[in-house]
Coordinates of C-alpha atoms in Angstrom, one line a residue:
M70 CA 135.2 39.1 150.8
E71 CA 133.5 42.2 151.3
I72 CA 130.0 43.7 149.4
Y73 CA 128.4 46.8 149.5
E74 CA 125.3 48.2 148.3
A75 CA 125.6 50.7 146.0
T76 CA 123.8 54.0 146.5
S77 CA 125.3 56.6 143.9
A78 CA 123.0 59.3 142.6
G79 CA 120.1 56.8 144.5
T80 CA 121.0 53.7 142.4
T81 CA 119.6 50.4 143.4
D82 CA 119.5 46.8 143.0
L83 CA 123.3 46.9 143.0
Y84 CA 126.0 45.4 145.0
C85 CA 129.3 45.5 145.2
V86 CA 132.1 42.9 145.7
D87 CA 135.4 43.9 147.2
I88 CA 138.0 41.0 145.3
E89 CA 141.2 42.2 146.9
L90 CA 142.7 42.4 143.8
Y91 CA 146.0 41.8 144.1
G92 CA 146.2 41.6 147.5
S93 CA 145.1 45.3 147.2
P94 CA 142.2 46.4 149.1
Q95 CA 139.8 48.7 147.1
Y96 CA 141.1 47.6 143.3
G97 CA 139.0 45.0 142.4
A98 CA 135.4 45.2 141.9
V99 CA 132.6 42.6 140.9
Y100 CA 129.1 43.8 140.3
I101 CA 126.0 42.0 141.0
I102 CA 122.1 43.5 139.4
D103 CA 119.9 41.9 141.7
D104 CA 116.5 41.5 139.2
D105 CA 114.7 39.2 137.6
R106 CA 117.7 37.8 135.1
P107 CA 120.6 38.5 137.7
A108 CA 123.9 39.7 136.1
I109 CA 127.1 39.7 137.2
I110 CA 129.4 42.5 135.9
D111 CA 132.9 41.4 135.1
S112 CA 135.0 39.1 137.0
G113 CA 137.8 39.3 138.5
T114 CA 141.0 37.2 138.0
G115 CA 139.5 34.0 138.7
R116 CA 141.6 33.7 141.9
N117 CA 138.9 34.4 143.5
Y118 CA 135.9 33.3 141.9
E119 CA 134.5 31.1 144.8
W120 CA 134.1 34.6 146.4
I121 CA 131.6 36.1 143.8
L122 CA 129.9 32.9 144.1
D123 CA 129.3 33.2 148.0
A124 CA 128.1 37.1 147.5
L125 CA 125.7 35.6 145.3
D126 CA 124.6 33.2 148.0
E127 CA 125.2 36.6 150.4
L128 CA 121.8 38.4 148.3
G129 CA 120.1 34.9 148.2
I130 CA 121.1 34.7 144.9
A131 CA 121.3 31.0 143.2
P132 CA 124.2 30.5 140.9
E133 CA 121.5 28.8 138.3
D134 CA 119.2 31.5 138.3
V135 CA 122.1 33.9 136.9
G136 CA 120.7 35.2 133.8
V137 CA 123.9 37.1 132.3
L138 CA 127.6 37.3 132.9
A139 CA 129.1 40.5 131.0
P140 CA 132.9 41.1 131.4
T141 CA 133.1 45.1 129.9
H142 CA 136.0 43.8 128.5
V143 CA 138.6 40.4 128.3
H144 CA 141.7 41.9 130.1
L145 CA 142.0 39.0 132.8
D146 CA 141.5 41.5 135.6
H147 CA 138.2 42.1 134.2
A148 CA 137.3 38.2 132.7
G149 CA 139.8 36.0 134.0
G150 CA 137.0 34.2 135.9
V151 CA 134.6 34.4 133.8
G152 CA 135.0 30.6 132.4
Y153 CA 134.6 29.4 136.3
L154 CA 131.9 31.6 137.0
A155 CA 130.4 30.4 133.6
E156 CA 130.7 26.8 134.9
A157 CA 128.7 27.5 138.4
C158 CA 126.4 29.4 136.6
P159 CA 125.1 27.0 134.0
N160 CA 122.1 28.7 132.8
A161 CA 123.9 32.2 132.0
D162 CA 124.8 33.9 129.0
V163 CA 127.5 34.9 128.7
C164 CA 127.6 38.9 127.0
V165 CA 130.7 40.4 125.4
Y166 CA 131.8 42.9 123.2
E167 CA 131.8 41.1 119.4
S168 CA 135.3 41.7 119.3
G169 CA 136.6 40.2 122.4
A170 CA 134.6 37.0 122.0
Q171 CA 137.4 34.8 120.6
F172 CA 139.7 35.3 123.5
L173 CA 136.6 33.7 125.8
V174 CA 137.0 30.4 123.9
D175 CA 140.1 30.6 123.3
P176 CA 142.2 32.1 126.0
A177 CA 145.8 31.2 125.4
Q178 CA 146.8 34.5 123.6
I179 CA 145.6 36.6 126.5
W180 CA 146.6 34.8 129.1
A181 CA 150.8 34.9 127.7
G182 CA 150.0 38.4 127.1
T183 CA 148.8 38.7 130.4
K184 CA 151.7 37.1 131.9
D185 CA 154.4 39.7 130.2
V186 CA 152.7 42.2 131.2
V187 CA 151.9 42.2 135.1
G188 CA 155.2 40.2 135.7
D189 CA 155.7 39.1 139.5
R190 CA 151.7 40.4 139.8
I191 CA 150.7 37.3 137.5
E192 CA 150.6 35.0 140.8
Y193 CA 146.9 37.0 141.9
Y194 CA 145.5 35.0 138.7
A195 CA 144.5 31.7 137.8
E196 CA 145.2 30.6 134.3
P197 CA 141.8 31.1 132.5
Q198 CA 139.0 28.6 131.7
P199 CA 137.6 28.5 128.0
V200 CA 134.0 29.5 127.9
P201 CA 132.2 27.5 125.5
E202 CA 131.3 28.7 122.3
D203 CA 127.2 28.2 122.9
R204 CA 127.6 30.0 126.0
I205 CA 128.9 33.1 124.4
V206 CA 126.3 36.2 123.0
E207 CA 128.4 38.7 120.7
L208 CA 127.9 42.2 121.5
A209 CA 127.4 44.8 119.0
D210 CA 127.9 49.1 119.9
G211 CA 124.2 49.7 120.3
D212 CA 122.7 46.4 121.4
T213 CA 120.4 46.3 125.3
V214 CA 121.1 43.5 127.2
E215 CA 117.8 42.9 129.2
L216 CA 117.2 41.9 132.6
G217 CA 114.0 43.4 134.1
D218 CA 113.6 46.7 135.2
H219 CA 117.5 47.1 134.9
A220 CA 119.1 46.8 130.9
L221 CA 123.1 46.9 129.9
D222 CA 123.0 49.2 127.4
V223 CA 126.3 48.5 125.1
H224 CA 128.4 51.5 123.6
H225 CA 132.3 50.7 122.4
A226 CA 134.9 51.9 124.1
P227 CA 137.8 51.3 122.8
G228 CA 140.5 53.9 123.8
H229 CA 141.8 51.5 126.7
A230 CA 141.2 47.9 125.2
F231 CA 139.8 47.4 121.5
H232 CA 137.6 44.8 123.5
Q233 CA 136.3 47.3 126.1
A234 CA 132.8 48.1 125.9
V235 CA 130.6 50.1 128.4
F236 CA 127.7 49.4 129.7
Y237 CA 124.5 52.4 130.5
D238 CA 121.4 51.3 133.0
P239 CA 118.6 53.5 132.5
E240 CA 116.6 52.8 135.3
N241 CA 119.6 53.6 137.8
E242 CA 121.2 56.2 135.4
G243 CA 124.6 54.5 136.1
V244 CA 127.4 53.3 133.9
F245 CA 130.0 50.4 134.5
T246 CA 133.5 52.2 133.2
A247 CA 135.5 49.7 132.8
D248 CA 138.5 51.3 132.2
A249 CA 137.1 53.9 130.3
A250 CA 136.7 56.7 133.1
G251 CA 140.2 56.0 135.0
I252 CA 140.9 54.3 138.8
N253 CA 138.8 55.6 141.9
V254 CA 140.5 54.9 145.0
P255 CA 138.2 55.4 147.6
N256 CA 138.5 57.7 150.6
R257 CA 141.3 59.3 148.5
P258 CA 140.8 62.5 146.4
G259 CA 140.7 62.3 142.3
V260 CA 140.7 59.7 139.6
H261 CA 144.0 58.4 138.6
E262 CA 145.0 57.2 135.3
T263 CA 144.8 53.8 133.6
S264 CA 147.2 52.9 130.3
P265 CA 148.1 49.5 130.2
P266 CA 150.5 47.8 126.9
P267 CA 149.4 47.4 123.7
G268 CA 145.9 48.6 123.3
F269 CA 146.3 52.0 125.8
D270 CA 145.9 55.3 122.5
L271 CA 145.3 58.6 124.1
E272 CA 143.0 60.1 121.4
G273 CA 140.7 56.9 121.8
C274 CA 140.3 57.7 125.4
L275 CA 139.6 61.4 125.0
A276 CA 136.5 59.6 123.0
D277 CA 135.2 57.1 125.4
I278 CA 135.1 60.6 128.0
E279 CA 133.1 61.7 125.3
T280 CA 131.2 58.5 124.9
L281 CA 130.7 58.7 128.4
E282 CA 129.8 62.4 128.9
E283 CA 126.9 61.9 126.1
L284 CA 125.5 59.4 128.2
D285 CA 125.4 61.8 130.8
P286 CA 125.2 59.2 133.9
A287 CA 124.3 60.2 137.5
A288 CA 126.5 57.7 138.6
L289 CA 129.7 55.7 137.6
Y290 CA 130.5 52.5 139.0
Y291 CA 134.1 52.1 138.4
G292 CA 136.2 48.5 137.7
H293 CA 139.0 49.9 139.6
F294 CA 137.0 50.7 142.2
G295 CA 133.4 51.7 143.1
D296 CA 130.0 53.5 143.0
S297 CA 130.5 57.4 142.8
E298 CA 128.3 60.1 142.0
T299 CA 129.3 61.8 138.7
D300 CA 129.8 65.5 139.1
D301 CA 133.3 66.9 137.0
R302 CA 135.0 63.4 136.7
L303 CA 134.6 62.6 133.9
D304 CA 136.4 65.8 132.8
E305 CA 138.7 65.7 135.2
Y306 CA 139.6 62.5 134.1
R307 CA 140.6 64.2 130.7
T308 CA 143.1 66.2 132.2
V309 CA 144.3 63.2 134.2
I310 CA 144.8 61.2 131.3
T311 CA 146.4 64.0 129.3
E312 CA 149.0 65.0 131.4
W313 CA 149.7 61.4 132.8
V314 CA 150.8 60.8 128.8
E315 CA 152.9 64.3 128.5
R316 CA 154.8 63.9 131.8
V317 CA 156.1 60.5 130.4
E318 CA 156.7 61.8 127.3
A319 CA 159.0 64.8 129.0
K320 CA 160.3 61.9 130.7
R321 CA 161.7 59.6 128.7
A322 CA 163.1 62.8 126.5
D323 CA 164.6 63.4 129.8
L324 CA 165.9 60.4 130.2
G325 CA 166.8 58.7 126.9
D326 CA 166.4 55.2 128.7
D327 CA 162.8 53.8 128.7
E328 CA 164.3 51.0 131.3
A329 CA 165.1 54.0 133.2
V330 CA 161.6 56.0 132.4
L331 CA 160.1 52.6 133.8
E332 CA 162.1 52.9 136.9
Y333 CA 161.1 56.1 137.7
F334 CA 157.8 56.2 137.9
A335 CA 157.4 53.2 139.6
N336 CA 159.7 55.2 142.5
Q337 CA 157.1 57.3 142.8
V338 CA 154.6 54.9 144.2
D339 CA 152.5 56.4 147.0
T340 CA 153.5 54.5 150.0
D341 CA 150.2 55.3 151.6
S342 CA 147.8 54.3 149.0
P343 CA 145.9 51.5 150.3
W344 CA 147.3 49.3 147.6
T345 CA 150.0 46.7 148.7
T346 CA 153.7 47.9 147.9
Q347 CA 153.9 45.4 144.9
H348 CA 150.8 46.1 143.2
A349 CA 151.6 49.6 143.1
R350 CA 155.1 49.9 141.4
G351 CA 153.8 47.4 139.2
E352 CA 150.4 49.5 138.6
A353 CA 153.3 52.1 137.7
R354 CA 155.3 50.0 135.4
M355 CA 152.2 49.1 133.7
N356 CA 150.8 52.3 132.8
T357 CA 153.9 53.4 131.8
R358 CA 155.0 51.1 129.6
G359 CA 151.2 51.1 127.7
V360 CA 152.2 54.8 127.1
L361 CA 155.7 54.6 125.8
H362 CA 154.0 52.0 123.0
Y363 CA 151.5 54.2 122.3
L364 CA 153.7 57.5 121.5
D365 CA 156.3 54.8 119.5
N366 CA 153.1 54.0 117.9
R367 CA 152.0 58.1 117.2
E368 CA 155.8 58.2 115.6

């Protein structure tokens, strides 16, 4: 477990925990805001939720003082550990966008779907623990979760998944992007696509980018991975995700077989990536499958 202070664009009181998602460094981030009501943004898969408790201890925050657990959406790489953290942090409200709340109370459906989508990478997950319904605060677009000096302004961002929200912190002028701004790989150029099934929708993703641009954040806090100054990254992601869908569509037309398309893109992974080969290939197949599903629904 590695924890570091996020400082992009003057950010304060924010810490990033590298949970080494899928055994890969610099892929899965959990954020901690140290304020009057300390908040944990996202949770990882639950497999190593104790690392987050260790990070709290390193920051001098007692679990019983945590005020907010806020998964950006209920995909289990972001929310699989929420039930475990809720048990360990007994006074925390579990704040989640309203359409995702049901999957925290009864995670059986999303657990089954996750096993189908991630394949052999399921070894990096723990079966999610249900969150008691009376612990959940359902969020709507436009709500604000007050933390003290900081706050989480809630903005629905359903292009990646119908239950996704991004959280804007006015004090830091930064936004927790969930998967709405793509994937950032520290020390490597550019941003990268994320398009998992079944919820990926290109038009919705483009609308989410517009939502982020309207917030005009100085900093982006990526779920995958780390903090960055915004610069032209949102416009860059608009191009990346559009061209990614075009590439998959063209390869499907060329090969005429979806399994061949999946294998083609899995074989294109960068072996110099900081991610493990298993994870990189699995990510490519998952993102390709999401685009194929989107193209089927578009037709």
